[in-house]
Structure formats: structure tokens, C-alpha cells
mmCIF file of C-alpha atoms in Angstrom:
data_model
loop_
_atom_site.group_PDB
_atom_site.id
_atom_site.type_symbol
_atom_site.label_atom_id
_atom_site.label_comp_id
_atom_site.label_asym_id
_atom_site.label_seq_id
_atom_site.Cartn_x
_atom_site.Cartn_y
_atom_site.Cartn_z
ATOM 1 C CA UNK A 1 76.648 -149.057 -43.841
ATOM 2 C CA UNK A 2 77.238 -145.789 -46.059
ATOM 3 C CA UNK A 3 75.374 -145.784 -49.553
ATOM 4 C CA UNK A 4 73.573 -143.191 -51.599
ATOM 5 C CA UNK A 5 70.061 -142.980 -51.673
ATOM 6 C CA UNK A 6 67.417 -140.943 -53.818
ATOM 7 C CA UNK A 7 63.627 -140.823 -52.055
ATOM 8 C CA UNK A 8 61.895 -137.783 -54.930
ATOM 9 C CA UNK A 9 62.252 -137.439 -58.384
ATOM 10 C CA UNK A 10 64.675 -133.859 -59.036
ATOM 11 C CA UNK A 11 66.330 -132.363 -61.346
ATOM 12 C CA UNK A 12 69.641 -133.280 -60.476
ATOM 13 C CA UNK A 13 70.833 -129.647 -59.550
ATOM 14 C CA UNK A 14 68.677 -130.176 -56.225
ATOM 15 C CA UNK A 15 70.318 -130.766 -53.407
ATOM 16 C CA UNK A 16 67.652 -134.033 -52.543
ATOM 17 C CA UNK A 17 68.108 -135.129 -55.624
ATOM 18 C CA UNK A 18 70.857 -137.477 -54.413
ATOM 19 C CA UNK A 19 71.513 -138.046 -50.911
ATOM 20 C CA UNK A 20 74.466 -139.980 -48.479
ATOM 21 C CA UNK A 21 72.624 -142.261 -46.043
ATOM 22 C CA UNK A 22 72.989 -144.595 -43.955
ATOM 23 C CA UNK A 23 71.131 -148.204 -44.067
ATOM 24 C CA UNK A 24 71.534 -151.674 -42.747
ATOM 25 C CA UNK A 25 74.116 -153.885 -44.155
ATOM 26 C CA UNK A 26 72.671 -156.551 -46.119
ATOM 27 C CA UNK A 27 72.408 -160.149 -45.497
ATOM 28 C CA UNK A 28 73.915 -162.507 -47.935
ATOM 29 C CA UNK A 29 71.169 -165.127 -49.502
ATOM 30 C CA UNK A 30 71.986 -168.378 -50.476
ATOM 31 C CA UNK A 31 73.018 -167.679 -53.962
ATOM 32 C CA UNK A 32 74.488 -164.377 -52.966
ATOM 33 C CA UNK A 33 77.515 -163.000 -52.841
ATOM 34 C CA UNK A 34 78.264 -160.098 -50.337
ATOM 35 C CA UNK A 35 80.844 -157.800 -52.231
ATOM 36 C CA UNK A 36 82.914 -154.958 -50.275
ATOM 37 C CA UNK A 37 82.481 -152.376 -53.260
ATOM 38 C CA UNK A 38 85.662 -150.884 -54.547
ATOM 39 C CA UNK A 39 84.875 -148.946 -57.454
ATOM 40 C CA UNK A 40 81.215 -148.380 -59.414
ATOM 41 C CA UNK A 41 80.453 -146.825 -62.763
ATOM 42 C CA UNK A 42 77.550 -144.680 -63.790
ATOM 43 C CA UNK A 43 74.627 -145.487 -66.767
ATOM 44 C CA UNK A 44 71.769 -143.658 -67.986
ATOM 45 C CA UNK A 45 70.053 -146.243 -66.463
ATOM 46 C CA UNK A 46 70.716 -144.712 -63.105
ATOM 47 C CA UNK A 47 69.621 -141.168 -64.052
ATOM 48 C CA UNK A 48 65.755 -143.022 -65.390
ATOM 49 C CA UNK A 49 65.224 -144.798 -62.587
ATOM 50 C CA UNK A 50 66.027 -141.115 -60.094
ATOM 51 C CA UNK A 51 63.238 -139.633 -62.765
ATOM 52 C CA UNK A 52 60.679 -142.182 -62.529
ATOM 53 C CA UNK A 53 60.419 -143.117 -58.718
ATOM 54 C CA UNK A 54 58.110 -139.780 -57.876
ATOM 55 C CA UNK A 55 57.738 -139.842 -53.961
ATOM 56 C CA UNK A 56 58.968 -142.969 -51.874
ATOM 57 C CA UNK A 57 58.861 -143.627 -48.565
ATOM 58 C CA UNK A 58 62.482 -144.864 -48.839
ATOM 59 C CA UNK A 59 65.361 -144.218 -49.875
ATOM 60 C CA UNK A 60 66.113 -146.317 -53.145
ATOM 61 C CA UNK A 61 70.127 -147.439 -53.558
ATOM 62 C CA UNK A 62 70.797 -146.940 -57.522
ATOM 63 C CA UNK A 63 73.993 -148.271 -59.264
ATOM 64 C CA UNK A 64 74.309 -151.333 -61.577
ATOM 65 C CA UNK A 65 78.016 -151.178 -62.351
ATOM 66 C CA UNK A 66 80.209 -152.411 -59.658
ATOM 67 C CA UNK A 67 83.816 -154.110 -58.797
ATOM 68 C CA UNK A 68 84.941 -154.982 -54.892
ATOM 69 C CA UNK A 69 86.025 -157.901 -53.212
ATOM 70 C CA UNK A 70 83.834 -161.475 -52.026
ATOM 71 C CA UNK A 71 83.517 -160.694 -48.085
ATOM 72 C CA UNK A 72 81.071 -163.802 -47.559
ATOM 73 C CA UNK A 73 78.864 -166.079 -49.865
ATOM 74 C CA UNK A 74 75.467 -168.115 -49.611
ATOM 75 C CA UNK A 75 75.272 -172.125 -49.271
ATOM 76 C CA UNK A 76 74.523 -172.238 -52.760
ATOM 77 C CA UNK A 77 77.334 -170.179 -54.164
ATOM 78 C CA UNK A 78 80.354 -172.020 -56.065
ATOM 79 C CA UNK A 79 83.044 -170.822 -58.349
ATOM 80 C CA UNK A 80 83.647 -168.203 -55.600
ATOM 81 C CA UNK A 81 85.827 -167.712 -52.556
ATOM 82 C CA UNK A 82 86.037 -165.277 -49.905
ATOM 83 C CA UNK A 83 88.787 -162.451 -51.074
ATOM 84 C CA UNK A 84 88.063 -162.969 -54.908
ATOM 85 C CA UNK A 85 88.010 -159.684 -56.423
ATOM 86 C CA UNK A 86 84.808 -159.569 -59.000
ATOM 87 C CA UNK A 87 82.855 -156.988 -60.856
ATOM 88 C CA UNK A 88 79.091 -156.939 -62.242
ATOM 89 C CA UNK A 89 76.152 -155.625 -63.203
ATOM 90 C CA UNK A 90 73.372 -156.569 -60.951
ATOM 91 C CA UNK A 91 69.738 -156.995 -60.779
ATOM 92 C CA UNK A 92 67.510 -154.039 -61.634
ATOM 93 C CA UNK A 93 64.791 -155.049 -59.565
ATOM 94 C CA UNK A 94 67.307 -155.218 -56.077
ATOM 95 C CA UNK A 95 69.119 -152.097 -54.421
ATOM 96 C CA UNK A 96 71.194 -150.823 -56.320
ATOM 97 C CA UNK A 97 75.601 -150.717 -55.508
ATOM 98 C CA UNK A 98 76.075 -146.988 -55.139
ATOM 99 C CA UNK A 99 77.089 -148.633 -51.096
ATOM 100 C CA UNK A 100 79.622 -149.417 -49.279
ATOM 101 C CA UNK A 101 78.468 -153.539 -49.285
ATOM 102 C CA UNK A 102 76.236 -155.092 -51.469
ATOM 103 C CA UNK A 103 74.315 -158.855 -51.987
ATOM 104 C CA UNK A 104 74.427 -159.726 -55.729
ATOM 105 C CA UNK A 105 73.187 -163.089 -57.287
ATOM 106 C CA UNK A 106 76.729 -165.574 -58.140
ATOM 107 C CA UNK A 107 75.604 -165.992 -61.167
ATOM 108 C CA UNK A 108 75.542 -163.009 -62.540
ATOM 109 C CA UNK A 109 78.852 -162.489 -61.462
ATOM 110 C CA UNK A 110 82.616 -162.489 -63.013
ATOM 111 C CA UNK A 111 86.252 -162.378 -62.036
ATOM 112 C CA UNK A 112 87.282 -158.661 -62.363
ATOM 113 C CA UNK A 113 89.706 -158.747 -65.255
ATOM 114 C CA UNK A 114 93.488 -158.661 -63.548
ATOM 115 C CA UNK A 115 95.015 -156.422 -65.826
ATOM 116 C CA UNK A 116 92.552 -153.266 -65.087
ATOM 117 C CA UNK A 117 92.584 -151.522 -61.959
ATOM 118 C CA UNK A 118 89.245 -151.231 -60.099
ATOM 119 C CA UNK A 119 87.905 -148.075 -61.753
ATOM 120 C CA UNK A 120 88.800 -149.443 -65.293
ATOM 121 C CA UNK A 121 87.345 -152.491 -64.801
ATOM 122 C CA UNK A 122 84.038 -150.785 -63.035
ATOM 123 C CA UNK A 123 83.362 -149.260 -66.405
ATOM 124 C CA UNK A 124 82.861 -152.874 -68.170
ATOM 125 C CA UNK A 125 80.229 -154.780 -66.776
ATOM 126 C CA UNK A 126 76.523 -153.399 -67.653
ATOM 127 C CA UNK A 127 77.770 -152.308 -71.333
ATOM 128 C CA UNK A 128 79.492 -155.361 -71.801
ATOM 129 C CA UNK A 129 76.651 -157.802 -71.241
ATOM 130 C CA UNK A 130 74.135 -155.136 -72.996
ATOM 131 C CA UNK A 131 76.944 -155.016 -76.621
ATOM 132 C CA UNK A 132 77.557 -158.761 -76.189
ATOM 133 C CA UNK A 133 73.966 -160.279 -76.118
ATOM 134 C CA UNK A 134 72.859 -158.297 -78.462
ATOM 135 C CA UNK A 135 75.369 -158.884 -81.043
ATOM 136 C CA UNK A 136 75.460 -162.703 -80.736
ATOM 137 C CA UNK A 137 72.104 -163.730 -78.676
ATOM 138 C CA UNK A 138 70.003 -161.170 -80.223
ATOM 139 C CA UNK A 139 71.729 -160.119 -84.004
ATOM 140 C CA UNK A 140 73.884 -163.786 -83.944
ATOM 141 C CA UNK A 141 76.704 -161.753 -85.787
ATOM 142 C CA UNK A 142 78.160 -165.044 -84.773
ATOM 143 C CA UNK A 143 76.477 -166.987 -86.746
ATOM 144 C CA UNK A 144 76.311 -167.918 -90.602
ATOM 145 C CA UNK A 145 73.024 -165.591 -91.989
ATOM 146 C CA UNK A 146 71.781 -165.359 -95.954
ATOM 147 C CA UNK A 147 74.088 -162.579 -96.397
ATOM 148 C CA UNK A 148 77.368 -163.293 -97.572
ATOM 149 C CA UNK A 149 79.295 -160.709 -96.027
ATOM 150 C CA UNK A 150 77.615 -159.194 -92.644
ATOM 151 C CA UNK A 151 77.749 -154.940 -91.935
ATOM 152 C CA UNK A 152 76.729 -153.284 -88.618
ATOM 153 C CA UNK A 153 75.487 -149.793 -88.994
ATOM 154 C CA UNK A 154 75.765 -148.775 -85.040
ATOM 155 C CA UNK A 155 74.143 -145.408 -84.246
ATOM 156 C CA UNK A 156 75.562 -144.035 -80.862
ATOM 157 C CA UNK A 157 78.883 -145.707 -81.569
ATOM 158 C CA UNK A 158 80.667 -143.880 -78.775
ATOM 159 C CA UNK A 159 78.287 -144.320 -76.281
ATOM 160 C CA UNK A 160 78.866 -146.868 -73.531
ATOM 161 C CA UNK A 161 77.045 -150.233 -75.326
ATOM 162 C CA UNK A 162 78.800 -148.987 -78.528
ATOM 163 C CA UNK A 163 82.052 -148.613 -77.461
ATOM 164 C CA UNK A 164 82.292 -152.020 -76.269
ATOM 165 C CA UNK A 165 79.831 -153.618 -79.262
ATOM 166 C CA UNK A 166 82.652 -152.146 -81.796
ATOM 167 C CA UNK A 167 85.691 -153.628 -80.319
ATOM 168 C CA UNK A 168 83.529 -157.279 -79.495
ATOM 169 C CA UNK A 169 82.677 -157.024 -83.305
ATOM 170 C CA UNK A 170 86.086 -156.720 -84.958
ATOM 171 C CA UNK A 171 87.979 -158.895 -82.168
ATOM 172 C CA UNK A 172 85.599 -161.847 -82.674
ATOM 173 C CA UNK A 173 83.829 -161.707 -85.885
ATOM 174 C CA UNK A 174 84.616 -160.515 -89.671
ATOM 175 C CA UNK A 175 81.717 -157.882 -89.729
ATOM 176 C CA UNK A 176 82.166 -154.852 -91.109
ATOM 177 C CA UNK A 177 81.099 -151.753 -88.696
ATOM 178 C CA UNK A 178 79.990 -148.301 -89.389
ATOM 179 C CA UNK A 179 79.549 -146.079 -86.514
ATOM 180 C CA UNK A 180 77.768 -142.996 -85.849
ATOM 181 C CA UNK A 181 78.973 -140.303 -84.018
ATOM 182 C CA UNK A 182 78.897 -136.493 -84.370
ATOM 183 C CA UNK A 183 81.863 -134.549 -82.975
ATOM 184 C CA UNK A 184 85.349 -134.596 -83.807
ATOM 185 C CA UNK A 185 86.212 -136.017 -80.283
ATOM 186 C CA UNK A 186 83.419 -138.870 -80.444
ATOM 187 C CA UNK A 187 84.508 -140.219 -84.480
ATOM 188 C CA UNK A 188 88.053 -139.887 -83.376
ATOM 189 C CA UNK A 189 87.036 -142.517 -80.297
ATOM 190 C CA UNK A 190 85.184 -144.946 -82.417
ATOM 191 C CA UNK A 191 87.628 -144.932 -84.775
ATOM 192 C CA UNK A 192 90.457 -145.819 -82.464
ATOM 193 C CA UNK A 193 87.755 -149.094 -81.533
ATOM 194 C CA UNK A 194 88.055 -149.997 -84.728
ATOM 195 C CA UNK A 195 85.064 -149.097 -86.696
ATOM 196 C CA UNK A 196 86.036 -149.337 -90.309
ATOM 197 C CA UNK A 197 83.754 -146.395 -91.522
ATOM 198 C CA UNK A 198 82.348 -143.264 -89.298
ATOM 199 C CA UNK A 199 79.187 -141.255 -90.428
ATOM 200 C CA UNK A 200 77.548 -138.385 -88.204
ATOM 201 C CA UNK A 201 73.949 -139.307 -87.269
ATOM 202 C CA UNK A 202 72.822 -135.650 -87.094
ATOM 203 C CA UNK A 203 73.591 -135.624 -91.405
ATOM 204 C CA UNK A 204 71.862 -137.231 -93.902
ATOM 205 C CA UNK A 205 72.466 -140.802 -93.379
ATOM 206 C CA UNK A 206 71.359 -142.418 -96.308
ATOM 207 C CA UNK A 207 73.985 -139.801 -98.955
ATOM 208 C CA UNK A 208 76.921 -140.804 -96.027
ATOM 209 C CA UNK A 209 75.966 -144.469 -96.919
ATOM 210 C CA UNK A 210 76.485 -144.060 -100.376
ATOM 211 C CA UNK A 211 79.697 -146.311 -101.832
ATOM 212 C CA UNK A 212 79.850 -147.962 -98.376
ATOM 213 C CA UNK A 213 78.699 -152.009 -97.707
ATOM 214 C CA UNK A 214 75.075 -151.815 -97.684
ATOM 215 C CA UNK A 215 74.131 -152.714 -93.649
ATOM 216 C CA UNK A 216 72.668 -156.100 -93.069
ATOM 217 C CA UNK A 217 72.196 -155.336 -90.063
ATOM 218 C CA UNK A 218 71.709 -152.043 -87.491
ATOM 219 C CA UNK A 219 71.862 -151.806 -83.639
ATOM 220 C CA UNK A 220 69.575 -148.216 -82.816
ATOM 221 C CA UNK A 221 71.651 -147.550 -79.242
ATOM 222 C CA UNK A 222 70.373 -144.457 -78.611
ATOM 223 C CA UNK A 223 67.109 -142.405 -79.677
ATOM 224 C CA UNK A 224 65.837 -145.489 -81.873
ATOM 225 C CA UNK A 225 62.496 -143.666 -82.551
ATOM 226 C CA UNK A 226 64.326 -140.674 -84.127
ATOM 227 C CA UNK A 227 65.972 -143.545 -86.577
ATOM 228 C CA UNK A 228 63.750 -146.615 -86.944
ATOM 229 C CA UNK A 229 62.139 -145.329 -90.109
ATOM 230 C CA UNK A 230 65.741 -144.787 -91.798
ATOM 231 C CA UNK A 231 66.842 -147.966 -90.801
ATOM 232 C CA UNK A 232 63.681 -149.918 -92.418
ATOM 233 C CA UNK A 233 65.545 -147.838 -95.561
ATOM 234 C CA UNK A 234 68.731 -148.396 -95.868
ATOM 235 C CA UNK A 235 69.025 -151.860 -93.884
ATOM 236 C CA UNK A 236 69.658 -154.928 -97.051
ATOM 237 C CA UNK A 237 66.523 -157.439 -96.945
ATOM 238 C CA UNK A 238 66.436 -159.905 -94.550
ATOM 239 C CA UNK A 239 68.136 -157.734 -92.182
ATOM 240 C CA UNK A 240 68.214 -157.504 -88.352
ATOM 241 C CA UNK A 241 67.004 -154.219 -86.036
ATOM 242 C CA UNK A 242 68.831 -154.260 -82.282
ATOM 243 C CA UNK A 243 67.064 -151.390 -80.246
ATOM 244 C CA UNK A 244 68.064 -151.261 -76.335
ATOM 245 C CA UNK A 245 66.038 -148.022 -75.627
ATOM 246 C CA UNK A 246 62.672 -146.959 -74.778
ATOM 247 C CA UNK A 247 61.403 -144.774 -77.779
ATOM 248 C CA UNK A 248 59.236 -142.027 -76.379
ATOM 249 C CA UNK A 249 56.470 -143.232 -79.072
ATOM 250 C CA UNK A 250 55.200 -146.408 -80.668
ATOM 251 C CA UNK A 251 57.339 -147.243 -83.234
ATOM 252 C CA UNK A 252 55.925 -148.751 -86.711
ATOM 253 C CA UNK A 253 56.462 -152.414 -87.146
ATOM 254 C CA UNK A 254 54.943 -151.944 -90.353
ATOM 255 C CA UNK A 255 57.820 -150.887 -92.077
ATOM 256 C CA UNK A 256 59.731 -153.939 -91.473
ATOM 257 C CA UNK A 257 57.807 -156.293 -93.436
ATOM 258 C CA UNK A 258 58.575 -155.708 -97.084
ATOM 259 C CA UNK A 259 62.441 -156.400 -96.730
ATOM 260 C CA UNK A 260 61.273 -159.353 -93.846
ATOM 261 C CA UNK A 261 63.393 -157.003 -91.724
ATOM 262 C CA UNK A 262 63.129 -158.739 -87.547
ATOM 263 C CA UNK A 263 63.282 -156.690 -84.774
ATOM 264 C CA UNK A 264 65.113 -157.880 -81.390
ATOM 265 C CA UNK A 265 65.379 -155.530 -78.268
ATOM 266 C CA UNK A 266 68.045 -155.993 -75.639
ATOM 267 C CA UNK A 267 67.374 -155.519 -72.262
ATOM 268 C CA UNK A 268 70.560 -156.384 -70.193
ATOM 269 C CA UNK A 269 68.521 -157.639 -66.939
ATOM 270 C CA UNK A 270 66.059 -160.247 -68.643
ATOM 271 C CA UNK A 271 68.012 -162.685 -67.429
ATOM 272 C CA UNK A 272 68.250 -161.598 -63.926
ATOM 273 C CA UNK A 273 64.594 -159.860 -63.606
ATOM 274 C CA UNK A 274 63.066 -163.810 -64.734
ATOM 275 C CA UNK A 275 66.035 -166.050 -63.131
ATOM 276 C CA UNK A 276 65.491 -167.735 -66.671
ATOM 277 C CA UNK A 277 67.516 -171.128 -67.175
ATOM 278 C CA UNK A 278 70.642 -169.461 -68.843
ATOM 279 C CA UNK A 279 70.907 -166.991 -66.138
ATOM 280 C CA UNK A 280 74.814 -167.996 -65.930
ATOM 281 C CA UNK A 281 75.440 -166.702 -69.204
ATOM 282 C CA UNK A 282 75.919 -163.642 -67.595
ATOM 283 C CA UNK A 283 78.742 -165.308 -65.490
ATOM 284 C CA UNK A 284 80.419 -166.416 -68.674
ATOM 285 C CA UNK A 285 80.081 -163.538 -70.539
ATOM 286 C CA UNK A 286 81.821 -160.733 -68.068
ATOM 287 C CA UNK A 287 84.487 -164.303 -67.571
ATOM 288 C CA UNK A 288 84.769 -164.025 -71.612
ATOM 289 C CA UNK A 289 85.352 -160.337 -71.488
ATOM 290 C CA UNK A 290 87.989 -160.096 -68.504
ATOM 291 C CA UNK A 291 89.761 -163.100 -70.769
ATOM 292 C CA UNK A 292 89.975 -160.589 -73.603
ATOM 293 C CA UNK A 293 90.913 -157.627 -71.467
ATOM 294 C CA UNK A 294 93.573 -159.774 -70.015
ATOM 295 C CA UNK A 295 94.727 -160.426 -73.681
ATOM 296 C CA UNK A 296 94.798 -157.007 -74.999
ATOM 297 C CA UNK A 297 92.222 -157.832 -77.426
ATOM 298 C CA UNK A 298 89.632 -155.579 -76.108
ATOM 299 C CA UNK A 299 90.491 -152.246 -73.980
ATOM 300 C CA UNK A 300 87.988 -150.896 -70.935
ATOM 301 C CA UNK A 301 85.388 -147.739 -72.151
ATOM 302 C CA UNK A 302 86.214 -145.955 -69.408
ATOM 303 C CA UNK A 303 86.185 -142.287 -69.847
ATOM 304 C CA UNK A 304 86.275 -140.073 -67.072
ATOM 305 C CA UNK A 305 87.340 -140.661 -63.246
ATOM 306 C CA UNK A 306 85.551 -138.991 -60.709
ATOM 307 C CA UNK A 307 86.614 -138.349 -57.125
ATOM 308 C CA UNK A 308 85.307 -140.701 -54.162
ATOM 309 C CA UNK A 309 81.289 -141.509 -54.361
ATOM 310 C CA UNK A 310 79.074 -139.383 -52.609
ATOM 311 C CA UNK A 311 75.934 -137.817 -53.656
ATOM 312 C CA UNK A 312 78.029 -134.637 -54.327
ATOM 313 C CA UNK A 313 80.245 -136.840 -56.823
ATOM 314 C CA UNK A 314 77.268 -138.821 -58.353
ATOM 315 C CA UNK A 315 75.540 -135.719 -58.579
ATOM 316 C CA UNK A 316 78.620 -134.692 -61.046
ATOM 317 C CA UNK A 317 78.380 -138.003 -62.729
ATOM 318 C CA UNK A 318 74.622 -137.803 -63.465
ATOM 319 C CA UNK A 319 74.236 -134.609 -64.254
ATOM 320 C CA UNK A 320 77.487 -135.101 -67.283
ATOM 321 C CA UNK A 321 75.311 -138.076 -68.528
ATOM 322 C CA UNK A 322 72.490 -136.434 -68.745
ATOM 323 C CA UNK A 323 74.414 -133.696 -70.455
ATOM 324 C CA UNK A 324 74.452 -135.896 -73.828
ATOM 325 C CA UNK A 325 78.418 -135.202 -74.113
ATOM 326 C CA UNK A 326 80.209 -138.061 -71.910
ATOM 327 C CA UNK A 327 82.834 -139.723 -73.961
ATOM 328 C CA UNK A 328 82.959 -143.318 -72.435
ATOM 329 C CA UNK A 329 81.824 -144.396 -68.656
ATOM 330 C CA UNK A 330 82.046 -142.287 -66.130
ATOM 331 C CA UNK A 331 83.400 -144.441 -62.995
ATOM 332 C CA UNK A 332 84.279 -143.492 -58.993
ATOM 333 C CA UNK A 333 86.341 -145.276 -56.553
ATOM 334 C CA UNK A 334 84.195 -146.230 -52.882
ATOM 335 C CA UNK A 335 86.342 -145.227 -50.174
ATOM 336 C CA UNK A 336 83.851 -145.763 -47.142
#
């Protein structure tokens, strides 16, 4: 089959930084699903995992953001039949779906919302599952906390995760959200979300705070090391820290235990990575989220359309990520 590999670590202007290959076509396990891929989106993920695999003696398939159609299924699978059209995030530790076929675990796996298209629906998976567990498995915005009235501060509220965390937020809770973002485009976007207040992270956040709900709680989506200390500040007591990144250095827990502050960190494929016992969740979740699509509650993050995947048009999609300026998910049709 066709697919697009990476074997060295480039800048992505090289031409080896990405490459179109050719590889075997997979064979489906017994709780696997073997998906025709129709459509896959792009994540930063994809553009740290191209820096950090040096030299390999293979070629490594990247992409965790994918929508196609059930070709055949293990002797395990159920819920599934051949023809369903799906989408999904994946398992890290697996090839990756930038290919024309691809073996994913069942249940990790959800019915493609019917109301998107393939590319819309492409952009959903990965950020939905990152905005969803870590607002109710990891925050519990959910849930009933000591403070009466609950306030999100999201930094890198346009981003992928926060696009999606936003809308989640004011369809299915009463919390209040403030958003970060720092160009006219970017507050305009999380504003049409719904975020009820939008303050620029590059300014002073604790004077754009003033006369606004005091956060009880703050999800750091993107460089949490350049914002942890000001969070310990301005976050009420009792409060809850959400990071999903990898701050370049240690960051000091310290600071969190005058206000009894607790830190959770999201990371999308636990579940997958360990096979732990709620592994499924994943299943309901992107289930949950086509429901809402399919309601009109919640709208896809999808931001820009790319032509056909290559390595030529991933090339364009990594390269705009790793840009800093991508509004949304950036998401290509397969066409092999």
C-alpha cells in the first residue's frame, strides 16, 4: 500500500524530511479494525515525533487523526460492521495513518459523525478526546467542587485542544471560560466558540484578569512552563492545573501548595499506550462527540483543507504547524 514515511530527523524544508513509500498492507488483529483511510488531520504531535526519531532503519508511518471506512475486523471486534464509516485517533506507540489502510484497536474507535464530511470530521478526533478528558476525567468540570461557581482560564484557546475544550465547556457545563489568544483573527475564533471573556497571553495577564471571575481552575495548552508560575497566582485556592505539554524545564510543584492548588496532565494515549480497563471510554467519547456534532451543539475545528496527502502536502501541513499561526486543524483528503 501507499503511505508516508519519515526515516531522519529534518527540518521540514528537506526534501527527506517526509517521504511517499510504499509498505505492506497490514493485517487486521483480533481487536482490530482495518480502516480504508478517507481523510486524516495533522497535530503537533506529528511534527515531535519527525524531530525526535534521529536515524531509523525504517521508515516510521506518522498520523493520529483519521476517518475511512471498516474494510475487515478481528474475531474480537463488536459494535462494528464491514462498510461503517468511523474516525479516530489511534495508538501512539503503532504506525501511524498518514496510509492508504490502517489496523486500529475497536475500542478506541467511533462512528464518524454523519453530518460532517470526511475532512471535517478528520479534524475531531485526537483534540476531542485530549479537551474532553481533561475537562471532566482530569479537571471534573462535571462535577460539584468547593467553589460555588467554576471559571476556566484556557491559555491557547484557539489551538486545536482549545477550540474543542471551549465549545465542550459551554454546551455541557455552566463554567465560565476565558480564553487566551493573541491576534485579531485567533480572539475573533474563540469568541465565536463561545468563550465568555478573551485576554491575549503575550500581555500582562494578571491586570487583563482584573474585574473578571477569579479562575478556579486553568488548562496550560500550550507552552505551560512559560505560564505555570502565573497560574499558581491568579488561580482561586483549591484550584485545578490541566497541562497537556512537555515543558522544556522542570516545572516547580512548589508553588502549588499554599492555595492546595493539584496538578493533572493529559496525555490523550494513556489509555491506549496501557490497554487500561476503561480503554472504551475512548469509544464513547468520539460516539458522545459525533452525537453533538449531529445536533449542532458543537461545530468541527477544522481550519484549513489541504490538497490530496503526499509528503509534498504534509510537508505544507507540518511546516504551517510548526509555523505557530494555524487557526484550527489542518486536514487532507487520501485519494490512493
Amino acid at each position: 500500500m501507499k503511505a508516508v514515511g519519515v526515516k531522519k530527523s529534518l527540518p521540514i524544508t528537506e526534501q527527506e524530511a517526509l517521504v511517499d513509500i510504499e509498505i505492506p498492507k497490514p493485517s487486521v488483529g483480533d481487536n482490530e479494525l482495518l480502516i480504508k483511510v478517507t481523510a486524516v488531520a495533522v497535530n503537533p504531535v506529528d511534527t515531535k515525533i519527525r524531530m525526535r526519531i534521529g536515524q531509523a532503519d525504517d521508515y516510521k508511518v506518522l498520523g493520529w487523526d483519521a476517518v475511512g471506512i471498516v474494510e475487515n475486523k478481528g474475531k474480537h471486534v463488536s459494535g462494528f460492521e464491514i462498510g461503517d464509516r468511523v474516525y479516530y485517533a489511534g495508538d501512539i506507540s503503532k504506525p501511524g495513518c498518514n496510509a492508504e489502510y490502517h489496523c486500529v484497536d475497536y475500542r478506541i474507535v467511533g462512528h464518524a459523525p454523519q453530518s460532517l464530511d470526511d475532512l471535517a470530521a478528520a479534524a475531531l478526533p485526537l483534540t476531542s478526546l485530549t479537551a474532553w478528558e481533561l475537562s471532566f476525567d482530569r479537571l471534573q468540570l462535571n462535577h460539584p467542587s468547593v467553589h460555588e461557581q467554576r471559571c476556566v482560564l484556557i491559555f491557547g484557546g484557539a489551538g486545536g485542544v482549545g477550540s474543542i475544550m471551549i465549545q465542550l465547556l459551554k454546551q455541557l457545563t455552566d463554567v465560565t471560560v476565558i480564553a487566551t489568544a493573541s491576534r485579531d483573527e485567533t480572539q475573533a475564533w474563540v469568541k465565536q466558540l463561545g468563550a465568555d471573556y478573551v485576554i491575549n497571553h503575550h500581555g500582562d495577564i494578571k491586570q487583563q484578569l482584573e474585574g473578571l471571575p477569579q479562575p478556579t481552575d486553568i488548562a496550560l495548552l500550550t507552552h505551560s512552563g512559560d505560564y505555570f508560575e502565573t497560574a499558581t497566582e491568579v488561580i482561586a485556592p483549591q484550584g485545578r492545573i490541566g497541562i497537556i505539554d512537555d515543558p522544556e524545564d522542570a516545572l516547580d510543584i512548589r508553588l502549588l501548595k499554599q492555595k492546595s492548588i493539584s496538578l493533572h496532565w493529559e496525555f490523550m494515549y494513556t489509555r491506549s499506550l496501557f490497554e487500561t480497563a476503561d480503554i472504551s471510554a475512548q469509544r464513547d467519547i468520539l460516539n458522545q462527540v459525533s452525537e453533538l456534532i449531529n445536533n449542532g451543539q458543537i461545530r468541527s475545528t477544522e481550519g484549513t483543507r489541504l490538497n490530496a496527502m503526499s509528503a509534498s502536502t504534509l510537508k505544507q501541513a507540518h511546516q504551517l504547524l510548526e509555523s505557530g499561526k494555524a487557526i484550527g486543524k489542518i486536514v487532507l483528503p487520501v485519494a490512493y
